[in-house]
Coordinates of C-alpha atoms and ligand atoms in Angstrom, one line a residue:
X22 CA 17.6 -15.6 -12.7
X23 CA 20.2 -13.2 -13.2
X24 CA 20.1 -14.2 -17.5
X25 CA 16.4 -12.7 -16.8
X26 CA 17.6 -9.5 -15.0
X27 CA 20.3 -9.1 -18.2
X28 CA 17.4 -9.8 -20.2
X29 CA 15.5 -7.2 -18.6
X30 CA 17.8 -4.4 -18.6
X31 CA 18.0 -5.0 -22.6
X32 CA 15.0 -4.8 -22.9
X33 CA 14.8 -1.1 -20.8
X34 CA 17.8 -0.2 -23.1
X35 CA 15.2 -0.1 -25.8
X36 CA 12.9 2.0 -24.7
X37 CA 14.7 4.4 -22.7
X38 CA 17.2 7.1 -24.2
X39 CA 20.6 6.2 -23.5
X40 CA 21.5 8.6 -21.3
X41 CA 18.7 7.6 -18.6
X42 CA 19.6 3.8 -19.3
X43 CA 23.1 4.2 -18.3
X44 CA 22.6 6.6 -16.0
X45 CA 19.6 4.9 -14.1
X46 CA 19.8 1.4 -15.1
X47 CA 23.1 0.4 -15.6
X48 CA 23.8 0.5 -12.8
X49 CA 21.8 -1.8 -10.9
X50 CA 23.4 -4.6 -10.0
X51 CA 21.5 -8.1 -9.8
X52 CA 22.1 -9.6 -6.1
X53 CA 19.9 -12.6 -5.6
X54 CA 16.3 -13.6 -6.5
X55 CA 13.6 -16.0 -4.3
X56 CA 10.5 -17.1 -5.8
X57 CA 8.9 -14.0 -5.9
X58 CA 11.3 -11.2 -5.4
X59 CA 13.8 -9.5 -7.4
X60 CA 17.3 -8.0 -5.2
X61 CA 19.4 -5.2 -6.8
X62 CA 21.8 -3.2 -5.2
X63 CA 21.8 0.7 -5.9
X64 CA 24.4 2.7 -5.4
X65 CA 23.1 5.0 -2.9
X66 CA 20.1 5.5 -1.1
X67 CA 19.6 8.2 -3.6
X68 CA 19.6 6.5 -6.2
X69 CA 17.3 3.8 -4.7
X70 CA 14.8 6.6 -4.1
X71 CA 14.8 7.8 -7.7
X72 CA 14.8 4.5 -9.1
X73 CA 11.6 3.0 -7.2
X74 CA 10.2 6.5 -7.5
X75 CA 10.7 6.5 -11.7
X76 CA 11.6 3.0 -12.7
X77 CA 10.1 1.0 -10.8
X78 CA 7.1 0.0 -12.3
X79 CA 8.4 -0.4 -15.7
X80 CA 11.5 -2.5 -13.9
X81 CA 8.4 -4.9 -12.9
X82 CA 6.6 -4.6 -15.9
X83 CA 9.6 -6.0 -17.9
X84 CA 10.0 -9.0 -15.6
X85 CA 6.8 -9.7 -15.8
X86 CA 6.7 -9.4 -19.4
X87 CA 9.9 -11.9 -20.0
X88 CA 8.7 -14.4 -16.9
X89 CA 5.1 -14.7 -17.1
X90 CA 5.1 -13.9 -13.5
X91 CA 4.7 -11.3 -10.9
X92 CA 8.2 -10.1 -9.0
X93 CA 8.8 -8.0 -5.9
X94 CA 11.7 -5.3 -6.3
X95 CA 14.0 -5.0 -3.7
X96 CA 17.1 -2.8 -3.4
X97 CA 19.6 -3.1 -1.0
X98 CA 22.4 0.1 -1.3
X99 CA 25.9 -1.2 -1.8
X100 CA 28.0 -0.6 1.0
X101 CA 30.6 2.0 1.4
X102 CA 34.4 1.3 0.7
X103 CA 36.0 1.8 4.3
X104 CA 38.5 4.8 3.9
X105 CA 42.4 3.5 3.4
X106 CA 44.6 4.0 5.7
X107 CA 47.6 3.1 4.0
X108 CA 49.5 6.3 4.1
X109 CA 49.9 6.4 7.9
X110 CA 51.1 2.9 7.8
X111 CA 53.7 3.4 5.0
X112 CA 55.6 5.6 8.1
X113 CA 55.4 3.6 10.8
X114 CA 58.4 1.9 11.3
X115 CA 58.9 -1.8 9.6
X116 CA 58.8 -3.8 12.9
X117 CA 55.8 -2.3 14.9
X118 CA 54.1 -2.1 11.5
X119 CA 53.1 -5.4 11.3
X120 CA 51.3 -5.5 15.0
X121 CA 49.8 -2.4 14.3
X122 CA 48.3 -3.9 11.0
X123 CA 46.9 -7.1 13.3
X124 CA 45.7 -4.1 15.2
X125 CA 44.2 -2.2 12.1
X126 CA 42.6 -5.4 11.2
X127 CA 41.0 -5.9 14.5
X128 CA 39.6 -2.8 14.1
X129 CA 38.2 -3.0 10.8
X130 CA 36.8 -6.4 12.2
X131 CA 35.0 -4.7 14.4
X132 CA 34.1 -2.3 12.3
X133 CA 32.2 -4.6 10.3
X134 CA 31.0 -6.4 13.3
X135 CA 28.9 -2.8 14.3
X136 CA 28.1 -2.2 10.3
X137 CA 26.3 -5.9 10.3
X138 CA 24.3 -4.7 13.2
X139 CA 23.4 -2.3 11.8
X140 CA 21.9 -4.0 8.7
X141 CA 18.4 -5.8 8.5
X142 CA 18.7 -9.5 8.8
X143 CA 15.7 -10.4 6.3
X144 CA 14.7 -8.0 4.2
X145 CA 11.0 -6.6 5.7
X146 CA 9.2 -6.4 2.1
X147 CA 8.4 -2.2 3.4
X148 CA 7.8 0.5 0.9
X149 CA 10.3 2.9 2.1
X150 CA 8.0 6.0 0.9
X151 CA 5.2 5.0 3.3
X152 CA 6.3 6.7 6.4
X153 CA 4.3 9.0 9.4
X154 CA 6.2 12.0 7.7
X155 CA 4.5 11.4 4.5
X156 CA 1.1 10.8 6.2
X157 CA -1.1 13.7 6.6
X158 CA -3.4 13.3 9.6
X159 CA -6.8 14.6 10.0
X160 CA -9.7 13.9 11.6
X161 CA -10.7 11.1 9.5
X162 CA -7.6 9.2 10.7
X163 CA -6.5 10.7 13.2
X164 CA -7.2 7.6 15.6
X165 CA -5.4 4.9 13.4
X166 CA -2.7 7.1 13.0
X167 CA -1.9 8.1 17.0
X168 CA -2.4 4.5 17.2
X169 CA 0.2 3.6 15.1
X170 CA 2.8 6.0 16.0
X171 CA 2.1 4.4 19.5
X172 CA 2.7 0.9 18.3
X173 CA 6.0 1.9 16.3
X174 CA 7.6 3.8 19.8
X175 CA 6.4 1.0 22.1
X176 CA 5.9 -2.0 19.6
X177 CA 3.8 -5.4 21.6
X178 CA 3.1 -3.3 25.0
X179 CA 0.0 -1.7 25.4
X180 CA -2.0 -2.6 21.8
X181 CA -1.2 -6.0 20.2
X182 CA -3.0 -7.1 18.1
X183 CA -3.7 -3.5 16.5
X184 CA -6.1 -3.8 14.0
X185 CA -6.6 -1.1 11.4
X186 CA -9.6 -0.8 9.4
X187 CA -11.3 1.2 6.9
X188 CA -12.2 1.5 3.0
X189 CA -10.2 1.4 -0.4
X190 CA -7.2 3.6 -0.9
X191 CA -7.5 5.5 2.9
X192 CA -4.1 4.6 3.8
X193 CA -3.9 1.6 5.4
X194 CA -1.1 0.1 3.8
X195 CA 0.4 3.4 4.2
X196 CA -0.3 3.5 7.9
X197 CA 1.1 -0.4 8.6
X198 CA 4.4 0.4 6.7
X199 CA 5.2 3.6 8.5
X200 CA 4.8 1.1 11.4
X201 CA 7.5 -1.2 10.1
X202 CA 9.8 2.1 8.6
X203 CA 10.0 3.3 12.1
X204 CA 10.9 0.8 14.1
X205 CA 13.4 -0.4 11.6
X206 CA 14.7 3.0 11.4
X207 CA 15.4 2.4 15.4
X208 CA 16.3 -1.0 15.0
X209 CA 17.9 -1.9 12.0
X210 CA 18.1 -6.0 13.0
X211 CA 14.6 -5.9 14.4
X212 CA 12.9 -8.8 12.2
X213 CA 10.2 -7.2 10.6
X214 CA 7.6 -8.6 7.8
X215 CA 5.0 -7.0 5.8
X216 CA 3.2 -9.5 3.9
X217 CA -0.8 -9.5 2.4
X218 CA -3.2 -11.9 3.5
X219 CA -3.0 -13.5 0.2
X220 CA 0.7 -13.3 -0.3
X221 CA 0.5 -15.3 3.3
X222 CA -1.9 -17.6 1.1
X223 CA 0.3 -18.2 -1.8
X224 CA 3.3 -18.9 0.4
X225 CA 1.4 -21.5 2.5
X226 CA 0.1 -23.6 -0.3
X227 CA 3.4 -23.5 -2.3
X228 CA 4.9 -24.8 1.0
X229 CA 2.1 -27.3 1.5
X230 CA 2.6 -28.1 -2.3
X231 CA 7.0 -28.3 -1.8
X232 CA 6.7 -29.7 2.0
X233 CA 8.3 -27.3 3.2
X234 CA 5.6 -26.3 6.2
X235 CA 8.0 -26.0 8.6
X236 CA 10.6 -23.5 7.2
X237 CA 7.6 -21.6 6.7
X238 CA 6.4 -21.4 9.9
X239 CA 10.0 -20.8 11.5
X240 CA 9.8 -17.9 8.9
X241 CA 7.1 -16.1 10.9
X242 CA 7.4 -16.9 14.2
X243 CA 10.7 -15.8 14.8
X244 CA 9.5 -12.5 13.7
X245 CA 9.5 -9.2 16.0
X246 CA 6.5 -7.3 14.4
X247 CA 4.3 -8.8 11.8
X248 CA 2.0 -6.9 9.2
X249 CA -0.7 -8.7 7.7
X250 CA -2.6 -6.0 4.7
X251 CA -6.0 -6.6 3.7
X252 CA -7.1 -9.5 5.9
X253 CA -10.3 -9.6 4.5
X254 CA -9.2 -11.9 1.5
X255 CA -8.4 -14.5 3.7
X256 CA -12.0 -14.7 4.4
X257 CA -13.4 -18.9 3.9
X258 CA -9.7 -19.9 3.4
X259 CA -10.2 -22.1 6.3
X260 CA -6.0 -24.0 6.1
X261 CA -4.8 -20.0 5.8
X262 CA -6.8 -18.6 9.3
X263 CA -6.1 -21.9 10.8
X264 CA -2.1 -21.2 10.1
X265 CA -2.2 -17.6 10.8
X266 CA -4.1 -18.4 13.9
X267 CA -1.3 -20.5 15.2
X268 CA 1.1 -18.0 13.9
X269 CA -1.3 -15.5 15.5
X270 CA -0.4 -17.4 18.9
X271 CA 2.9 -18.2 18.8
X272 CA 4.0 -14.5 18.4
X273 CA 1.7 -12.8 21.2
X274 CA 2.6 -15.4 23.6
X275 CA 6.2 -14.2 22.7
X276 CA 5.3 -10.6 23.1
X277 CA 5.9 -9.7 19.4
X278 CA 3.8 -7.0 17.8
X279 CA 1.2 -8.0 15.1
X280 CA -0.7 -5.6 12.9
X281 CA -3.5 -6.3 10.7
X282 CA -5.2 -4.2 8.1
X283 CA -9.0 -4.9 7.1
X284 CA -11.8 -3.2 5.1
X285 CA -14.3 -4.1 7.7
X286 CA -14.3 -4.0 11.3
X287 CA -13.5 -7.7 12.8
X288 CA -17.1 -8.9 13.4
X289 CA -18.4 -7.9 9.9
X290 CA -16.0 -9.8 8.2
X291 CA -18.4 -12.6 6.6
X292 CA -16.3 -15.9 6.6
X293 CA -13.5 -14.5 10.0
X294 CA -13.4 -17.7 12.3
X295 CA -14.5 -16.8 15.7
X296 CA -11.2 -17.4 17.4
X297 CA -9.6 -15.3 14.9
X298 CA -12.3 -12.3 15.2
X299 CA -12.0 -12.8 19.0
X300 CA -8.3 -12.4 19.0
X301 CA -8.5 -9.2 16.7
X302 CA -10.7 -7.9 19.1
X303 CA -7.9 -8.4 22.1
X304 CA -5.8 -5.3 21.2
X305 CA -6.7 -1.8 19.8
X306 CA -9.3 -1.5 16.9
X307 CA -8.8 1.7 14.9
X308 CA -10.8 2.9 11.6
X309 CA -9.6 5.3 9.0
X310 CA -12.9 7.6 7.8
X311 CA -13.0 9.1 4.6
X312 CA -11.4 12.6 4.3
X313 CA -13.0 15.7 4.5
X314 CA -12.0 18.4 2.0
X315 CA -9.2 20.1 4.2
X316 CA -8.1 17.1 4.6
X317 CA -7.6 16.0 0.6
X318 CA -6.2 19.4 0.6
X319 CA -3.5 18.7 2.9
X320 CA -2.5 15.3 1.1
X321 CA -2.5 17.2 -2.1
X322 CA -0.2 19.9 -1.2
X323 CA 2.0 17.8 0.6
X324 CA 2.2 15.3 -2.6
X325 CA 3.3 18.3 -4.7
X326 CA 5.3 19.7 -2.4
X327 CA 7.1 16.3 -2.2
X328 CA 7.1 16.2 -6.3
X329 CA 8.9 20.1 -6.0
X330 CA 5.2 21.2 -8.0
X331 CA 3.4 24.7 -6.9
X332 CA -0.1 23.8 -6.8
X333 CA -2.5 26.7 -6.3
X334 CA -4.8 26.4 -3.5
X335 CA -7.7 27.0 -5.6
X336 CA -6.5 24.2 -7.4
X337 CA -6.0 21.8 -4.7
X338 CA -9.6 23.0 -3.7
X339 CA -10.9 21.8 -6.9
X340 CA -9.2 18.6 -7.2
X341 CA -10.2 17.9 -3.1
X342 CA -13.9 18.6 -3.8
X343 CA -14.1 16.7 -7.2
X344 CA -12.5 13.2 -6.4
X345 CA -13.9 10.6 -4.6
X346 CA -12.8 10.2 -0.9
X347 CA -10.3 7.1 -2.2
X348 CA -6.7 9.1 -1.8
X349 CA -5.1 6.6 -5.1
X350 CA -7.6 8.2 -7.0
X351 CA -6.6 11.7 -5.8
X352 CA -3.1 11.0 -6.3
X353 CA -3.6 9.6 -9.8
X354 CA -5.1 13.3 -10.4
X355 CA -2.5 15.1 -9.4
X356 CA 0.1 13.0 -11.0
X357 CA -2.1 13.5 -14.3
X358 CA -2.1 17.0 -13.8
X359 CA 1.6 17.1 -13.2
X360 CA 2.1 15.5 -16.3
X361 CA 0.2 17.8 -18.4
X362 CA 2.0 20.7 -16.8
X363 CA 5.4 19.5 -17.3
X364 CA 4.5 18.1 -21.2
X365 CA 3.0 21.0 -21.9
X366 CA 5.7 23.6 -20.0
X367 CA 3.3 25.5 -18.4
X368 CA 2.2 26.4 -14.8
X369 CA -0.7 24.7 -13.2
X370 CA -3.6 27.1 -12.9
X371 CA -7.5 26.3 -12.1
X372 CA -8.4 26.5 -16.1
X373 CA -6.0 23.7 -16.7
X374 CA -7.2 21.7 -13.9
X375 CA -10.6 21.8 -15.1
X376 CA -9.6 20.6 -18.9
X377 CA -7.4 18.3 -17.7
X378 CA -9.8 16.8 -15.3
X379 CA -13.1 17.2 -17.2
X380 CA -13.7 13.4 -18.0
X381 CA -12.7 12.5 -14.8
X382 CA -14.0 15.2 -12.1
X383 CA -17.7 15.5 -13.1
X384 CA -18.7 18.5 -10.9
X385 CA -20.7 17.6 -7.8
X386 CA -23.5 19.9 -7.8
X387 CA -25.6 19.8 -4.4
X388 CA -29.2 19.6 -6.7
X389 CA -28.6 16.1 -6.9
X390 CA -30.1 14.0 -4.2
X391 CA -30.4 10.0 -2.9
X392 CA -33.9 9.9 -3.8
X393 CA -33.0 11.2 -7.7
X394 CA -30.7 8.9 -7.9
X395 CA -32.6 5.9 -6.5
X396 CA -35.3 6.8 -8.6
X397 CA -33.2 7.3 -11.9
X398 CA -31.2 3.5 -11.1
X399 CA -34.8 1.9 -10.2
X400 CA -36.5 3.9 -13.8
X401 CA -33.5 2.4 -15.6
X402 CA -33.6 -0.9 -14.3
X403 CA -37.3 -1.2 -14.4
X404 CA -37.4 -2.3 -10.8
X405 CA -39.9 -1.3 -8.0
X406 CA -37.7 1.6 -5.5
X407 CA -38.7 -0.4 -2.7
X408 CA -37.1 -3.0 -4.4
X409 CA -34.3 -1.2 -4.8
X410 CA -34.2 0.0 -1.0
X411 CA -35.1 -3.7 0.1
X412 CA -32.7 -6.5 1.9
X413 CA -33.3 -8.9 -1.3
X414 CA -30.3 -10.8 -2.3
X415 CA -31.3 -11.4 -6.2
X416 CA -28.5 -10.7 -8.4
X417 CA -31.7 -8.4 -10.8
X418 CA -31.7 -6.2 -7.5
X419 CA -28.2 -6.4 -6.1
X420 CA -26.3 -4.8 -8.9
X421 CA -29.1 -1.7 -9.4
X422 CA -29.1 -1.4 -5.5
X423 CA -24.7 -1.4 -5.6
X424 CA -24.7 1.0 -8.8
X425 CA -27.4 3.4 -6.8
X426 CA -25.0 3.2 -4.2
X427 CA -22.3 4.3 -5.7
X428 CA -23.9 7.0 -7.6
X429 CA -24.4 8.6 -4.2
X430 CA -21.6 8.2 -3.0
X431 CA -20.5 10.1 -6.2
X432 CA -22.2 12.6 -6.7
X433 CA -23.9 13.4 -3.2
X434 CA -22.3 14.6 -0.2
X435 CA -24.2 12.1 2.1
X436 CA -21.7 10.1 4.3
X437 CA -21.9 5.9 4.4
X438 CA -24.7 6.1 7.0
X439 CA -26.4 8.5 5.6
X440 CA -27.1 6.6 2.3
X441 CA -27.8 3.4 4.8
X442 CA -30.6 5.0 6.2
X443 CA -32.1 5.7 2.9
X444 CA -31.5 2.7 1.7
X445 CA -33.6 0.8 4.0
X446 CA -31.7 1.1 7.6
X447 CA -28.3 -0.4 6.1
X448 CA -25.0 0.1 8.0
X449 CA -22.3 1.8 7.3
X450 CA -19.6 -1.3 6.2
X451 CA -22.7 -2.3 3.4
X452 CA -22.7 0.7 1.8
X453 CA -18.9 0.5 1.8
X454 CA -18.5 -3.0 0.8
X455 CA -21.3 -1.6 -2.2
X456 CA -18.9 1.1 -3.0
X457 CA -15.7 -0.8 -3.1
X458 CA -17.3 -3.5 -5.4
X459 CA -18.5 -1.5 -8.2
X460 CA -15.4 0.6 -8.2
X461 CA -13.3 -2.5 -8.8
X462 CA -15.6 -3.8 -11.4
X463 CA -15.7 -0.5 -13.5
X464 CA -12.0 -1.2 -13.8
X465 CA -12.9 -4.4 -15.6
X466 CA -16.4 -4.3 -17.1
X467 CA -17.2 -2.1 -19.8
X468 CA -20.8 -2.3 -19.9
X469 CA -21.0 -1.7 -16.6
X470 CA -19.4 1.4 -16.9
X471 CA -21.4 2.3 -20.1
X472 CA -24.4 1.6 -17.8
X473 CA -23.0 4.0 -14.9
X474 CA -22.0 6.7 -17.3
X475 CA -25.3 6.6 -18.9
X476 CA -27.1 6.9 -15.5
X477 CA -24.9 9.8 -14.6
X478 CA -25.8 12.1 -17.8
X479 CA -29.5 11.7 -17.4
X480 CA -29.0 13.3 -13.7
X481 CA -27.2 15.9 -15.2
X482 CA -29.6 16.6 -17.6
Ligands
ATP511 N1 -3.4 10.5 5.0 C1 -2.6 10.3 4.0 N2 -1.5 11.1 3.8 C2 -0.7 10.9 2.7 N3 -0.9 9.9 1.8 C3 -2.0 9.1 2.0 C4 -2.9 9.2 3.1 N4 -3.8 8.3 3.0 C5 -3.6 7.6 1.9 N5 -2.5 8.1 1.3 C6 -1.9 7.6 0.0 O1 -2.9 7.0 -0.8 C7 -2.5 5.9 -1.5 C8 -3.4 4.7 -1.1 O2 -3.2 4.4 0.3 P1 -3.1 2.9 0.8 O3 -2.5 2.0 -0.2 O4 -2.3 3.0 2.1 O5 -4.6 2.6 1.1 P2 -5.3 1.3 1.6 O6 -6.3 1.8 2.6 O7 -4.3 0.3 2.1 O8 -6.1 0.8 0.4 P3 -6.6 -0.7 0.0 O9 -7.9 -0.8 0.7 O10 -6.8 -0.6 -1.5 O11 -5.6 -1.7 0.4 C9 -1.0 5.6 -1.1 O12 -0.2 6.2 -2.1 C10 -0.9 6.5 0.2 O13 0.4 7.0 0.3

């Protein structure tokens, strides 16, 4: 593996300048690989911070590129050189010299003893940016996030299981690693592991496939705190909820904090065993809300106040009230508008913004109602609106009824249960699950997007 790391950083040599490369790259030496994850020692935490914050991506891209294969990034910093204390040696007389070196050497034993507590003994898979300083709170979240903060000070007293849920891109994953961040910021050898349900997947049936069941349950039940993101996917896996349920057990009946992250709320999880929804439902159940507009604000200006950017509140205003309520997509707004700004030289003001924006933020004007859109997706699909309202599963009605649903949620400001009710009584986690489903197939399917697009215009117009 480490021919692949050497193959990698030639391949970065090419397509950054030089001075970046050596600066940035060079020196990022290759400790280890397992099946899955890369290990690199940094110099400095600095450093590490700068690299995952610039480098990162392309660091994986390239690995991917040369293996075929998706790799984790770690970075541990190299340790410090102790100081030398040769000098005061070199005048202590010859004889006691000697003892007081066996004494020096106890010392710096000990030294090291107190340094390796100090150190993590696995390494807990966190995202070191995703902390509860870099998490605005607002009412949307508010719950989850006291919630949290209460696990991370008193981890596997008063809520374990906590069980965070909510929709795509509200913070979640930011939430459950601020978790971990803190309490291994307390407790550097606390045995932490953040994993996804489907990473837990992939791990299980490679074990399965290399017998190696048992290392892998050893793995997780000696654990202190356990995150588990997006449980959702695991879903019908019957083998995976059968091992995390065991897994489940073994580290509640050893007081050991478990987190879990979901989309849905326990009991509207289609294809969540009973025992497993049941033991969800043991600790604290917390949702994350969409934000509200102050509350996009806040993340905004904190974002660019963490990139060093001055971001006009009119701007931030703009850029709150045009994106969608999913806070990657609000990020990947200001990050384009950073851009743009720094290409360009120029300060951000609300004119840029609204070039810069104006294929992505199409402005939400409050004319535009459910029942124009329901009638616009049910005139374009040539399907009856009570059809379109209806509980019928038919694939001719389901993707109309998900695209109408999505429009709304677009380009309306009704909330989730709002556009239930006028969509035939529907609750809340439908209309999200609708949401969630055409955003990820826009991503992948042009015509669909085409389709949307279209759809969009002739409200407009
Ligand atoms: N309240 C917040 N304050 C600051 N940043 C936030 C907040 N909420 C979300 N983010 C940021 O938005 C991005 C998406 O959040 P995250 O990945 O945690 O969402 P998620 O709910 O886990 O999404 P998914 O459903 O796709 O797993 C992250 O970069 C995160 O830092």
């Amino acid at each position: 593996m480490e021919n692949i790391w050497l193959e990698a950083q030639a391949n970065l040599k090419q397509v950054l300048t030089e001075q970046t490369y050596t600066t940035w790259i060079e020196p990022l030496k290759f400790l280890g690989a397992t099946v899955d994850t890369v290990v690199l020692e940094v110099p400095s935490s600095f450093f590490q911070k700068w690299v995952t914050d610039k480098y990162l991506s392309m660091i994986k891209e390239v690995l991917s590129a040369i293996t075929s294969k998706t790799y984790h990034v770690e970075f541990h910093v190299a340790e410090s050189k102790p100081e030398s204390s040769e000098p005061k040696a070199e005048k202590e007389p010859k004889a006691k010299s000697k003892d007081k070196d066996k004494e020096k050497e106890g010392e710096r034993d000990k030294e090291k003893e107190k340094e390796k507590d100090k150190k993590p003994e696995l390494v807990p898979n966190l995202n070191p940016k995703y902390t509860f300083e870099s998490f605005v709170s607002g009412p949307s979240n508010q719950f989850a996030y006291a919630a949290s903060q209460a696990v991370a000070n008193k981890p596997a007293s008063n809520y374990n299981p906590l069980f965070i849920y909510g929709g795509v891109g509200l913070g979640k994953t930011h939430l459950v690693n601020a978790i971990g961040n803190q309490i291994l910021a307390k407790n550097p050898r606390a045995k932490i592991c953040y994993y996804s349900s489907e990473k837990f997947m992939n791990e299980m049936i490679n074990s399965l496939r290399y017998k190696k069941m048992d290392e892998f349950r050893n793995k997780f039940r000696k654990m202190d705190l356990l995150l588990i993101d997006d449980i959702q996917f695991m879903a019908g896996k019957e083998a995976t909820q059968e091992e995390f349920f065991h897994t489940f057990n073994a580290l509640y009946e050893s007081h050991k904090q478990i987190v879990v992250t979901s989309d849905k709320f326990p009991k509207d999880i289609p294809g969540l065993e009973e025992r497993l929804r049941s033991r969800f439902e043991w600790g604290l159940i917390a949702d994350i809300q969409p934000p509200g507009v102050e509350t996009k604000v806040a993340i905004l200006k904190k974002k660019s106040d963490m990139h060093a950017v001055n971001l006009p509140d009119d701007v931030a205003l703009f850029l709150a009230e045009g994106a969608t309520s999913n806070i990657r997509e609000l990020e990947g707004m200001l990050i384009r508008l950073e851009a743009f700004a720094s290409l360009t030289g120029k300060e951000i003001t609300l004119a840029m913004a609204r070039e810069v924006m104006k294929d992505i933020i199409v402005e939400k004007t409050r004319d535009i109602s459910v029942e124009m859109i329901q009638k616009m997706v049910a005139d374009h699909f040539r399907i009856k609106l009570s059809e379109l309202k209806s509980d019928k599963r038919i694939k001719t009605l389901v993707v109309p009824r998900q695209i109408a649903i999505y429009i709304c949620r677009e380009l309306t400001k009704a909330s989730y249960p709002e556009i239930g009710e006028k969509f035939g009584g529907k609750d809340h986690s439908t209309i999200i699950h609708s949401v969630k489903k055409i955003e990820k197939q826009l991503a992948a399917d042009a015509d669909l997007k085409a389709t949307v697009e279209d759809i969009k215009k002739r409200l407009f117009t």
